[in-house]
């Protein structure tokens, strides 16, 4: 059974970010117009924070099992696909810049986090005190 879940991991790590994007960000499509005429949105900070916190669990699961590449590529691909689909109706055409920023940021962040998780869990399994030596 464990082998089967490991074979499904890359696919789940693409689908989970897409579902999380839909749950946290997909429903909010309006911009807020303030009395001074400035426009913000469509997302609030708590929605983006919720998305990030939701994605910590699958990234931790994969990275702690030494599937760093699946965690990085799957999560980034899922977020990039969701952003591309969600923002593709932008008339300005600038959505591709935003999608590129989502892709780059998710690659960097998940790589750093996954590498850290994998090294800490590896040290914990060996009984080593960790990279600091303390």
Short mmCIF file of N, CA, C and O in Angstrom, two decimals:
data_model
loop_
_atom_site.label_atom_id
_atom_site.label_comp_id
_atom_site.label_asym_id
_atom_site.label_seq_id
_atom_site.Cartn_x
_atom_site.Cartn_y
_atom_site.Cartn_z
N UNK A 1 0.82 -1.19 0.00
CA UNK A 1 0.00 0.00 0.00
C UNK A 1 0.87 1.26 0.00
O UNK A 1 0.54 2.22 -0.63
N UNK A 2 1.99 1.22 0.70
CA UNK A 2 2.86 2.38 0.76
C UNK A 2 3.43 2.70 -0.62
O UNK A 2 3.52 3.86 -1.00
N UNK A 3 3.80 1.70 -1.37
CA UNK A 3 4.33 1.92 -2.70
C UNK A 3 3.31 2.61 -3.60
O UNK A 3 3.66 3.46 -4.39
N UNK A 4 2.05 2.22 -3.45
CA UNK A 4 1.00 2.83 -4.28
C UNK A 4 0.85 4.31 -3.95
O UNK A 4 0.69 5.13 -4.84
N UNK A 5 0.88 4.65 -2.67
CA UNK A 5 0.74 6.06 -2.30
C UNK A 5 1.94 6.87 -2.78
O UNK A 5 1.80 8.04 -3.12
N UNK A 6 3.12 6.25 -2.81
CA UNK A 6 4.30 6.96 -3.30
C UNK A 6 4.23 7.18 -4.80
O UNK A 6 4.74 8.18 -5.31
N UNK A 7 3.60 6.27 -5.54
CA UNK A 7 3.44 6.45 -6.97
C UNK A 7 2.41 7.53 -7.29
O UNK A 7 2.49 8.19 -8.31
N UNK A 8 1.42 7.69 -6.41
CA UNK A 8 0.40 8.71 -6.61
C UNK A 8 0.84 10.09 -6.12
O UNK A 8 0.20 11.09 -6.45
N UNK A 9 1.90 10.15 -5.35
CA UNK A 9 2.34 11.41 -4.73
C UNK A 9 2.52 12.56 -5.73
O UNK A 9 2.01 13.65 -5.49
N UNK A 10 3.21 12.35 -6.85
CA UNK A 10 3.38 13.48 -7.77
C UNK A 10 2.05 14.02 -8.31
O UNK A 10 1.89 15.23 -8.46
N UNK A 11 1.10 13.13 -8.56
CA UNK A 11 -0.19 13.57 -9.08
C UNK A 11 -0.99 14.31 -8.01
O UNK A 11 -1.62 15.32 -8.29
N UNK A 12 -0.94 13.79 -6.79
CA UNK A 12 -1.64 14.46 -5.70
C UNK A 12 -1.03 15.82 -5.39
O UNK A 12 -1.74 16.76 -5.05
N UNK A 13 0.27 15.91 -5.54
CA UNK A 13 0.95 17.17 -5.26
C UNK A 13 0.71 18.22 -6.34
O UNK A 13 1.04 19.38 -6.15
N UNK A 14 0.10 17.84 -7.44
CA UNK A 14 -0.36 18.80 -8.44
C UNK A 14 -1.82 19.15 -8.17
O UNK A 14 -2.22 20.31 -8.25
N UNK A 15 -2.61 18.16 -7.83
CA UNK A 15 -4.05 18.38 -7.63
C UNK A 15 -4.36 19.14 -6.34
O UNK A 15 -5.30 19.95 -6.31
N UNK A 16 -3.63 18.90 -5.28
CA UNK A 16 -3.91 19.56 -4.00
C UNK A 16 -3.74 21.08 -4.11
O UNK A 16 -4.62 21.82 -3.64
N UNK A 17 -2.68 21.60 -4.72
CA UNK A 17 -2.60 23.06 -4.86
C UNK A 17 -3.71 23.66 -5.72
O UNK A 17 -4.19 24.76 -5.45
N UNK A 18 -4.14 22.93 -6.74
CA UNK A 18 -5.24 23.42 -7.58
C UNK A 18 -6.52 23.52 -6.74
O UNK A 18 -7.23 24.52 -6.78
N UNK A 19 -6.80 22.47 -5.97
CA UNK A 19 -7.99 22.48 -5.12
C UNK A 19 -7.88 23.55 -4.03
O UNK A 19 -8.86 24.24 -3.72
N UNK A 20 -6.70 23.72 -3.46
CA UNK A 20 -6.50 24.74 -2.42
C UNK A 20 -6.67 26.14 -3.01
O UNK A 20 -7.26 27.02 -2.37
N UNK A 21 -6.17 26.34 -4.21
CA UNK A 21 -6.35 27.64 -4.88
C UNK A 21 -7.84 27.92 -5.07
O UNK A 21 -8.32 29.03 -4.80
N UNK A 22 -8.57 26.93 -5.54
CA UNK A 22 -10.01 27.11 -5.76
C UNK A 22 -10.72 27.42 -4.44
O UNK A 22 -11.62 28.27 -4.40
N UNK A 23 -10.33 26.73 -3.38
CA UNK A 23 -10.98 26.93 -2.09
C UNK A 23 -10.65 28.28 -1.47
O UNK A 23 -11.54 28.95 -0.92
N UNK A 24 -9.41 28.72 -1.56
CA UNK A 24 -9.00 29.95 -0.91
C UNK A 24 -9.13 31.19 -1.79
O UNK A 24 -9.50 32.26 -1.31
N UNK A 25 -8.81 31.07 -3.07
CA UNK A 25 -8.75 32.24 -3.94
C UNK A 25 -9.73 32.24 -5.09
O UNK A 25 -10.06 33.30 -5.63
N UNK A 26 -10.19 31.08 -5.49
CA UNK A 26 -10.99 30.97 -6.71
C UNK A 26 -12.34 31.64 -6.66
O UNK A 26 -12.90 32.04 -7.69
N UNK A 27 -12.91 31.80 -5.51
CA UNK A 27 -14.26 32.36 -5.39
C UNK A 27 -14.27 33.88 -5.32
O UNK A 27 -15.29 34.51 -5.53
N UNK A 28 -13.16 34.50 -5.02
CA UNK A 28 -13.11 35.95 -4.84
C UNK A 28 -12.60 36.59 -6.12
O UNK A 28 -11.41 36.56 -6.41
N UNK A 29 -13.49 37.18 -6.89
CA UNK A 29 -13.11 37.74 -8.19
C UNK A 29 -13.35 39.24 -8.30
O UNK A 29 -13.16 39.81 -9.36
N UNK A 30 -13.80 39.90 -7.25
CA UNK A 30 -14.08 41.33 -7.35
C UNK A 30 -12.98 42.15 -6.67
O UNK A 30 -12.35 41.70 -5.73
N UNK A 31 -12.81 43.32 -7.20
CA UNK A 31 -11.82 44.25 -6.64
C UNK A 31 -12.55 45.24 -5.74
O UNK A 31 -13.69 45.60 -5.99
N UNK A 32 -11.85 45.69 -4.70
CA UNK A 32 -12.42 46.65 -3.77
C UNK A 32 -12.01 48.06 -4.18
O UNK A 32 -10.82 48.34 -4.33
N UNK A 33 -13.01 48.94 -4.32
CA UNK A 33 -12.76 50.34 -4.66
C UNK A 33 -12.92 51.16 -3.38
O UNK A 33 -13.98 51.14 -2.76
N UNK A 34 -11.87 51.84 -3.00
CA UNK A 34 -11.86 52.63 -1.77
C UNK A 34 -12.36 54.05 -2.05
O UNK A 34 -12.39 54.50 -3.19
N UNK A 35 -12.77 54.77 -0.99
CA UNK A 35 -13.31 56.13 -1.18
C UNK A 35 -12.37 57.08 -1.92
O UNK A 35 -12.82 57.99 -2.62
N UNK A 36 -11.06 56.87 -1.79
CA UNK A 36 -10.11 57.76 -2.48
C UNK A 36 -9.90 57.37 -3.95
O UNK A 36 -9.11 57.97 -4.65
N UNK A 37 -10.59 56.32 -4.39
CA UNK A 37 -10.50 55.88 -5.78
C UNK A 37 -9.50 54.78 -6.03
O UNK A 37 -9.43 54.23 -7.13
N UNK A 38 -8.71 54.42 -5.04
CA UNK A 38 -7.73 53.35 -5.22
C UNK A 38 -8.45 51.99 -5.24
O UNK A 38 -9.52 51.83 -4.66
N UNK A 39 -7.85 51.07 -5.92
CA UNK A 39 -8.44 49.75 -6.09
C UNK A 39 -7.49 48.70 -5.54
O UNK A 39 -6.28 48.75 -5.80
N UNK A 40 -8.01 47.76 -4.78
CA UNK A 40 -7.21 46.65 -4.26
C UNK A 40 -7.94 45.35 -4.56
O UNK A 40 -9.11 45.33 -4.90
N UNK A 41 -7.20 44.27 -4.39
CA UNK A 41 -7.83 42.97 -4.53
C UNK A 41 -7.41 42.28 -5.79
O UNK A 41 -6.51 42.73 -6.48
N UNK A 42 -8.02 41.20 -6.10
CA UNK A 42 -9.24 40.68 -5.51
C UNK A 42 -9.02 39.88 -4.22
O UNK A 42 -9.98 39.54 -3.54
N UNK A 43 -7.79 39.57 -3.87
CA UNK A 43 -7.56 38.71 -2.71
C UNK A 43 -7.18 39.52 -1.48
O UNK A 43 -6.50 40.53 -1.58
N UNK A 44 -7.58 39.03 -0.35
CA UNK A 44 -7.16 39.61 0.93
C UNK A 44 -5.95 38.82 1.42
O UNK A 44 -5.72 37.68 1.02
N UNK A 45 -5.20 39.41 2.32
CA UNK A 45 -4.00 38.75 2.85
C UNK A 45 -4.33 37.43 3.52
O UNK A 45 -3.60 36.44 3.36
N UNK A 46 -5.43 37.35 4.25
CA UNK A 46 -5.79 36.13 4.97
C UNK A 46 -6.06 34.97 4.02
O UNK A 46 -5.82 33.82 4.37
N UNK A 47 -6.52 35.28 2.79
CA UNK A 47 -6.76 34.21 1.83
C UNK A 47 -5.44 33.61 1.34
O UNK A 47 -5.31 32.39 1.23
N UNK A 48 -4.48 34.45 1.06
CA UNK A 48 -3.17 33.98 0.59
C UNK A 48 -2.45 33.23 1.70
O UNK A 48 -1.84 32.17 1.47
N UNK A 49 -2.53 33.75 2.92
CA UNK A 49 -1.92 33.07 4.07
C UNK A 49 -2.56 31.71 4.28
O UNK A 49 -1.87 30.71 4.53
N UNK A 50 -3.88 31.64 4.15
CA UNK A 50 -4.58 30.36 4.27
C UNK A 50 -4.14 29.36 3.21
O UNK A 50 -3.94 28.18 3.49
N UNK A 51 -3.95 29.83 1.99
CA UNK A 51 -3.46 28.96 0.91
C UNK A 51 -2.08 28.41 1.24
O UNK A 51 -1.83 27.20 1.13
N UNK A 52 -1.19 29.28 1.67
CA UNK A 52 0.18 28.86 2.00
C UNK A 52 0.18 27.86 3.15
O UNK A 52 0.85 26.82 3.08
N UNK A 53 -0.58 28.14 4.19
CA UNK A 53 -0.63 27.22 5.33
C UNK A 53 -1.24 25.88 4.95
O UNK A 53 -0.81 24.84 5.45
N UNK A 54 -2.21 25.89 4.07
CA UNK A 54 -2.82 24.64 3.60
C UNK A 54 -1.81 23.79 2.84
O UNK A 54 -1.80 22.57 2.97
N UNK A 55 -0.95 24.44 2.07
CA UNK A 55 0.02 23.70 1.27
C UNK A 55 1.22 23.20 2.06
O UNK A 55 1.98 22.36 1.57
N UNK A 56 1.38 23.68 3.28
CA UNK A 56 2.49 23.19 4.10
C UNK A 56 2.37 21.70 4.39
O UNK A 56 3.38 20.99 4.41
N UNK A 57 1.17 21.21 4.62
CA UNK A 57 0.98 19.79 4.97
C UNK A 57 1.42 18.85 3.84
O UNK A 57 2.22 17.93 4.08
N UNK A 58 0.95 19.02 2.59
CA UNK A 58 1.43 18.10 1.55
C UNK A 58 2.91 18.25 1.23
O UNK A 58 3.57 17.26 0.92
N UNK A 59 3.43 19.46 1.33
CA UNK A 59 4.87 19.65 1.09
C UNK A 59 5.68 18.94 2.17
O UNK A 59 6.66 18.26 1.89
N UNK A 60 5.25 19.09 3.42
CA UNK A 60 5.94 18.39 4.52
C UNK A 60 5.86 16.88 4.32
O UNK A 60 6.86 16.17 4.49
N UNK A 61 4.68 16.37 3.97
CA UNK A 61 4.50 14.93 3.77
C UNK A 61 5.47 14.40 2.71
O UNK A 61 6.16 13.40 2.93
N UNK A 62 5.54 15.08 1.58
CA UNK A 62 6.41 14.61 0.51
C UNK A 62 7.89 14.78 0.85
O UNK A 62 8.69 13.86 0.64
N UNK A 63 8.25 15.92 1.39
CA UNK A 63 9.66 16.18 1.68
C UNK A 63 10.19 15.28 2.79
O UNK A 63 11.34 14.84 2.75
N UNK A 64 9.35 14.97 3.77
CA UNK A 64 9.81 14.10 4.86
C UNK A 64 10.01 12.66 4.39
O UNK A 64 10.68 11.88 5.06
N UNK A 65 9.46 12.32 3.24
CA UNK A 65 9.66 11.00 2.63
C UNK A 65 10.68 11.06 1.49
O UNK A 65 10.74 10.18 0.67
N UNK A 66 11.45 12.13 1.46
CA UNK A 66 12.53 12.35 0.49
C UNK A 66 12.03 12.49 -0.95
O UNK A 66 12.73 12.13 -1.89
N UNK A 67 10.84 13.03 -1.12
CA UNK A 67 10.30 13.31 -2.45
C UNK A 67 10.35 14.81 -2.69
O UNK A 67 9.34 15.45 -2.97
N UNK A 68 11.55 15.35 -2.56
CA UNK A 68 11.73 16.79 -2.68
C UNK A 68 11.34 17.26 -4.07
O UNK A 68 10.64 18.27 -4.23
N UNK A 69 11.74 16.54 -5.09
CA UNK A 69 11.40 16.95 -6.46
C UNK A 69 9.90 16.94 -6.69
O UNK A 69 9.36 17.87 -7.30
N UNK A 70 9.21 15.93 -6.17
CA UNK A 70 7.75 15.90 -6.31
C UNK A 70 7.10 17.05 -5.57
O UNK A 70 6.14 17.65 -6.06
N UNK A 71 7.60 17.35 -4.40
CA UNK A 71 7.04 18.46 -3.61
C UNK A 71 7.23 19.79 -4.34
O UNK A 71 6.30 20.59 -4.43
N UNK A 72 8.41 20.00 -4.87
CA UNK A 72 8.72 21.27 -5.53
C UNK A 72 7.98 21.38 -6.86
O UNK A 72 7.26 22.35 -7.11
N UNK A 73 8.15 20.39 -7.71
CA UNK A 73 7.56 20.47 -9.05
C UNK A 73 6.05 20.35 -9.00
O UNK A 73 5.34 21.09 -9.68
N UNK A 74 5.53 19.44 -8.20
CA UNK A 74 4.09 19.25 -8.12
C UNK A 74 3.37 20.47 -7.58
O UNK A 74 2.39 20.94 -8.16
N UNK A 75 3.85 21.00 -6.47
CA UNK A 75 3.22 22.17 -5.87
C UNK A 75 3.31 23.38 -6.80
O UNK A 75 2.33 24.09 -7.01
N UNK A 76 4.47 23.59 -7.38
CA UNK A 76 4.65 24.73 -8.29
C UNK A 76 3.80 24.58 -9.55
O UNK A 76 3.20 25.56 -10.01
N UNK A 77 3.74 23.38 -10.09
CA UNK A 77 2.92 23.17 -11.29
C UNK A 77 1.44 23.38 -10.99
O UNK A 77 0.72 23.99 -11.79
N UNK A 78 0.99 22.89 -9.85
CA UNK A 78 -0.41 23.07 -9.48
C UNK A 78 -0.77 24.53 -9.28
O UNK A 78 -1.80 25.01 -9.78
N UNK A 79 0.07 25.27 -8.55
CA UNK A 79 -0.19 26.69 -8.33
C UNK A 79 -0.11 27.48 -9.64
O UNK A 79 -0.93 28.38 -9.88
N UNK A 80 0.85 27.15 -10.48
CA UNK A 80 1.00 27.85 -11.75
C UNK A 80 -0.20 27.60 -12.66
O UNK A 80 -0.74 28.53 -13.27
N UNK A 81 -0.66 26.36 -12.73
CA UNK A 81 -1.83 26.04 -13.55
C UNK A 81 -3.08 26.74 -13.03
O UNK A 81 -3.87 27.28 -13.81
N UNK A 82 -3.25 26.75 -11.72
CA UNK A 82 -4.42 27.40 -11.13
C UNK A 82 -4.39 28.91 -11.39
O UNK A 82 -5.42 29.50 -11.74
N UNK A 83 -3.24 29.53 -11.22
CA UNK A 83 -3.12 30.97 -11.46
C UNK A 83 -3.37 31.29 -12.93
O UNK A 83 -4.08 32.25 -13.26
N UNK A 84 -2.83 30.48 -13.81
CA UNK A 84 -3.01 30.70 -15.25
C UNK A 84 -4.49 30.60 -15.62
O UNK A 84 -5.02 31.43 -16.35
N UNK A 85 -5.17 29.61 -15.10
CA UNK A 85 -6.60 29.44 -15.40
C UNK A 85 -7.41 30.58 -14.80
O UNK A 85 -8.28 31.15 -15.46
N UNK A 86 -7.13 30.92 -13.56
CA UNK A 86 -7.90 31.94 -12.85
C UNK A 86 -7.71 33.33 -13.44
O UNK A 86 -8.65 34.12 -13.51
N UNK A 87 -6.52 33.63 -13.87
CA UNK A 87 -6.21 34.98 -14.34
C UNK A 87 -6.26 35.13 -15.85
O UNK A 87 -6.02 36.22 -16.37
N UNK A 88 -6.54 34.08 -16.60
CA UNK A 88 -6.44 34.13 -18.06
C UNK A 88 -7.47 35.05 -18.72
O UNK A 88 -7.31 35.39 -19.89
N UNK A 89 -8.49 35.47 -18.00
CA UNK A 89 -9.48 36.37 -18.59
C UNK A 89 -9.09 37.84 -18.47
O UNK A 89 -9.86 38.73 -18.84
N UNK A 90 -7.88 38.12 -18.02
CA UNK A 90 -7.40 39.49 -17.88
C UNK A 90 -7.18 40.09 -19.26
O UNK A 90 -6.44 39.55 -20.08
N UNK A 91 -7.86 41.19 -19.53
CA UNK A 91 -7.81 41.82 -20.85
C UNK A 91 -6.46 42.48 -21.14
O UNK A 91 -6.10 42.66 -22.30
N UNK A 92 -5.72 42.85 -20.12
CA UNK A 92 -4.46 43.56 -20.34
C UNK A 92 -3.36 42.65 -20.86
O UNK A 92 -2.38 43.12 -21.42
N UNK A 93 -3.48 41.36 -20.64
CA UNK A 93 -2.44 40.43 -21.05
C UNK A 93 -1.30 40.33 -20.07
O UNK A 93 -0.36 39.57 -20.27
N UNK A 94 -1.36 41.09 -19.00
CA UNK A 94 -0.29 41.09 -18.01
C UNK A 94 -0.38 39.91 -17.05
O UNK A 94 0.50 39.73 -16.22
N UNK A 95 -1.42 39.11 -17.19
CA UNK A 95 -1.56 37.97 -16.28
C UNK A 95 -0.38 37.02 -16.39
O UNK A 95 -0.04 36.35 -15.41
N UNK A 96 0.24 36.95 -17.53
CA UNK A 96 1.39 36.04 -17.69
C UNK A 96 2.56 36.46 -16.80
O UNK A 96 3.32 35.60 -16.33
N UNK A 97 2.70 37.74 -16.55
CA UNK A 97 3.75 38.20 -15.64
C UNK A 97 3.44 37.72 -14.23
O UNK A 97 4.32 37.22 -13.51
N UNK A 98 2.18 37.84 -13.81
CA UNK A 98 1.76 37.35 -12.49
C UNK A 98 1.92 35.86 -12.37
O UNK A 98 2.38 35.35 -11.33
N UNK A 99 1.57 35.13 -13.42
CA UNK A 99 1.72 33.67 -13.40
C UNK A 99 3.20 33.30 -13.30
O UNK A 99 3.57 32.40 -12.55
N UNK A 100 4.04 34.01 -14.00
CA UNK A 100 5.48 33.77 -13.91
C UNK A 100 6.02 34.04 -12.51
O UNK A 100 6.88 33.32 -12.01
N UNK A 101 5.47 35.07 -11.87
CA UNK A 101 5.90 35.38 -10.51
C UNK A 101 5.43 34.29 -9.53
O UNK A 101 6.18 33.91 -8.62
N UNK A 102 4.21 33.79 -9.73
CA UNK A 102 3.72 32.69 -8.89
C UNK A 102 4.60 31.46 -9.07
O UNK A 102 4.98 30.80 -8.11
N UNK A 103 4.92 31.15 -10.32
CA UNK A 103 5.75 29.99 -10.61
C UNK A 103 7.13 30.12 -9.96
O UNK A 103 7.60 29.20 -9.28
N UNK A 104 7.77 31.25 -10.16
CA UNK A 104 9.11 31.46 -9.61
C UNK A 104 9.11 31.43 -8.09
O UNK A 104 9.94 30.74 -7.47
N UNK A 105 8.18 32.14 -7.48
CA UNK A 105 8.13 32.18 -6.02
C UNK A 105 7.81 30.82 -5.43
O UNK A 105 8.41 30.42 -4.42
N UNK A 106 6.91 30.08 -6.05
CA UNK A 106 6.58 28.76 -5.51
C UNK A 106 7.73 27.78 -5.69
O UNK A 106 7.96 26.94 -4.82
N UNK A 107 8.45 27.88 -6.80
CA UNK A 107 9.63 27.02 -6.98
C UNK A 107 10.68 27.29 -5.92
O UNK A 107 11.20 26.36 -5.29
N UNK A 108 10.99 28.55 -5.70
CA UNK A 108 12.02 28.92 -4.73
C UNK A 108 11.59 28.54 -3.32
O UNK A 108 12.35 27.92 -2.56
N UNK A 109 10.36 28.89 -2.95
CA UNK A 109 9.89 28.64 -1.59
C UNK A 109 9.76 27.15 -1.29
O UNK A 109 10.19 26.70 -0.23
N UNK A 110 9.17 26.40 -2.21
CA UNK A 110 9.01 24.96 -1.93
C UNK A 110 10.35 24.23 -1.98
O UNK A 110 10.54 23.26 -1.25
N UNK A 111 11.28 24.69 -2.81
CA UNK A 111 12.60 24.06 -2.82
C UNK A 111 13.30 24.29 -1.49
O UNK A 111 13.85 23.34 -0.90
N UNK A 112 13.30 25.52 -1.02
CA UNK A 112 13.97 25.82 0.25
C UNK A 112 13.31 25.06 1.40
O UNK A 112 14.00 24.44 2.23
N UNK A 113 12.00 25.09 1.46
CA UNK A 113 11.29 24.42 2.55
C UNK A 113 11.45 22.91 2.47
O UNK A 113 11.70 22.25 3.48
N UNK A 114 11.33 22.34 1.29
CA UNK A 114 11.46 20.88 1.14
C UNK A 114 12.86 20.40 1.48
O UNK A 114 13.02 19.35 2.10
N UNK A 115 13.86 21.14 1.06
CA UNK A 115 15.24 20.78 1.38
C UNK A 115 15.47 20.83 2.89
O UNK A 115 16.09 19.93 3.46
N UNK A 116 14.96 21.87 3.53
CA UNK A 116 15.09 21.98 4.98
C UNK A 116 14.37 20.83 5.69
O UNK A 116 14.94 20.20 6.58
N UNK A 117 13.16 20.54 5.28
CA UNK A 117 12.38 19.45 5.90
C UNK A 117 13.09 18.12 5.71
O UNK A 117 13.21 17.33 6.65
N UNK A 118 13.56 17.85 4.49
CA UNK A 118 14.23 16.59 4.22
C UNK A 118 15.50 16.44 5.05
O UNK A 118 15.77 15.36 5.59
N UNK A 119 16.26 17.51 5.20
CA UNK A 119 17.49 17.39 5.98
C UNK A 119 17.21 17.26 7.47
O UNK A 119 17.89 16.50 8.16
N UNK A 120 16.21 17.96 7.97
CA UNK A 120 15.88 17.87 9.40
C UNK A 120 15.30 16.50 9.72
O UNK A 120 15.68 15.88 10.73
N UNK A 121 14.42 15.98 8.89
CA UNK A 121 13.84 14.66 9.17
C UNK A 121 14.89 13.56 8.99
O UNK A 121 14.86 12.56 9.69
N UNK A 122 15.82 13.74 8.07
CA UNK A 122 16.90 12.76 7.90
C UNK A 122 17.77 12.73 9.14
O UNK A 122 18.13 11.68 9.65
N UNK A 123 18.12 13.91 9.66
CA UNK A 123 18.95 13.99 10.86
C UNK A 123 18.21 13.42 12.06
O UNK A 123 18.80 12.75 12.90
N UNK A 124 16.92 13.66 12.14
CA UNK A 124 16.12 13.13 13.24
C UNK A 124 16.01 11.62 13.21
O UNK A 124 16.01 10.96 14.25
N UNK A 125 15.96 11.06 12.03
CA UNK A 125 15.87 9.60 11.92
C UNK A 125 17.19 8.91 12.28
O UNK A 125 17.21 7.81 12.77
N UNK A 126 18.30 9.59 12.01
CA UNK A 126 19.61 9.02 12.33
C UNK A 126 19.97 9.25 13.77
O UNK A 126 20.92 8.65 14.27
N UNK A 127 19.26 10.14 14.42
CA UNK A 127 19.59 10.46 15.81
C UNK A 127 20.67 11.51 15.90
O UNK A 127 21.19 11.78 16.98
N UNK A 128 21.02 12.13 14.76
CA UNK A 128 22.01 13.20 14.79
C UNK A 128 21.41 14.44 15.42
O UNK A 128 20.23 14.68 15.37
N UNK A 129 22.26 15.26 16.00
CA UNK A 129 21.75 16.50 16.58
C UNK A 129 21.34 17.53 15.54
O UNK A 129 20.73 18.51 15.86
N UNK A 130 21.66 17.31 14.28
CA UNK A 130 21.29 18.25 13.23
C UNK A 130 22.49 18.98 12.69
O UNK A 130 23.61 18.77 13.12
N UNK A 131 22.26 19.87 11.73
CA UNK A 131 23.38 20.56 11.06
C UNK A 131 24.10 21.53 11.96
O UNK A 131 25.23 21.89 11.69
N UNK A 132 23.50 21.99 13.05
CA UNK A 132 24.17 22.98 13.90
C UNK A 132 25.14 22.33 14.87
O UNK A 132 26.00 22.99 15.42
N UNK A 133 24.95 21.04 15.12
CA UNK A 133 25.86 20.34 16.03
C UNK A 133 25.53 20.57 17.48
O UNK A 133 26.25 20.15 18.36
N UNK A 134 24.43 21.26 17.74
CA UNK A 134 24.06 21.55 19.13
C UNK A 134 23.18 20.47 19.71
O UNK A 134 22.59 19.70 19.09
#
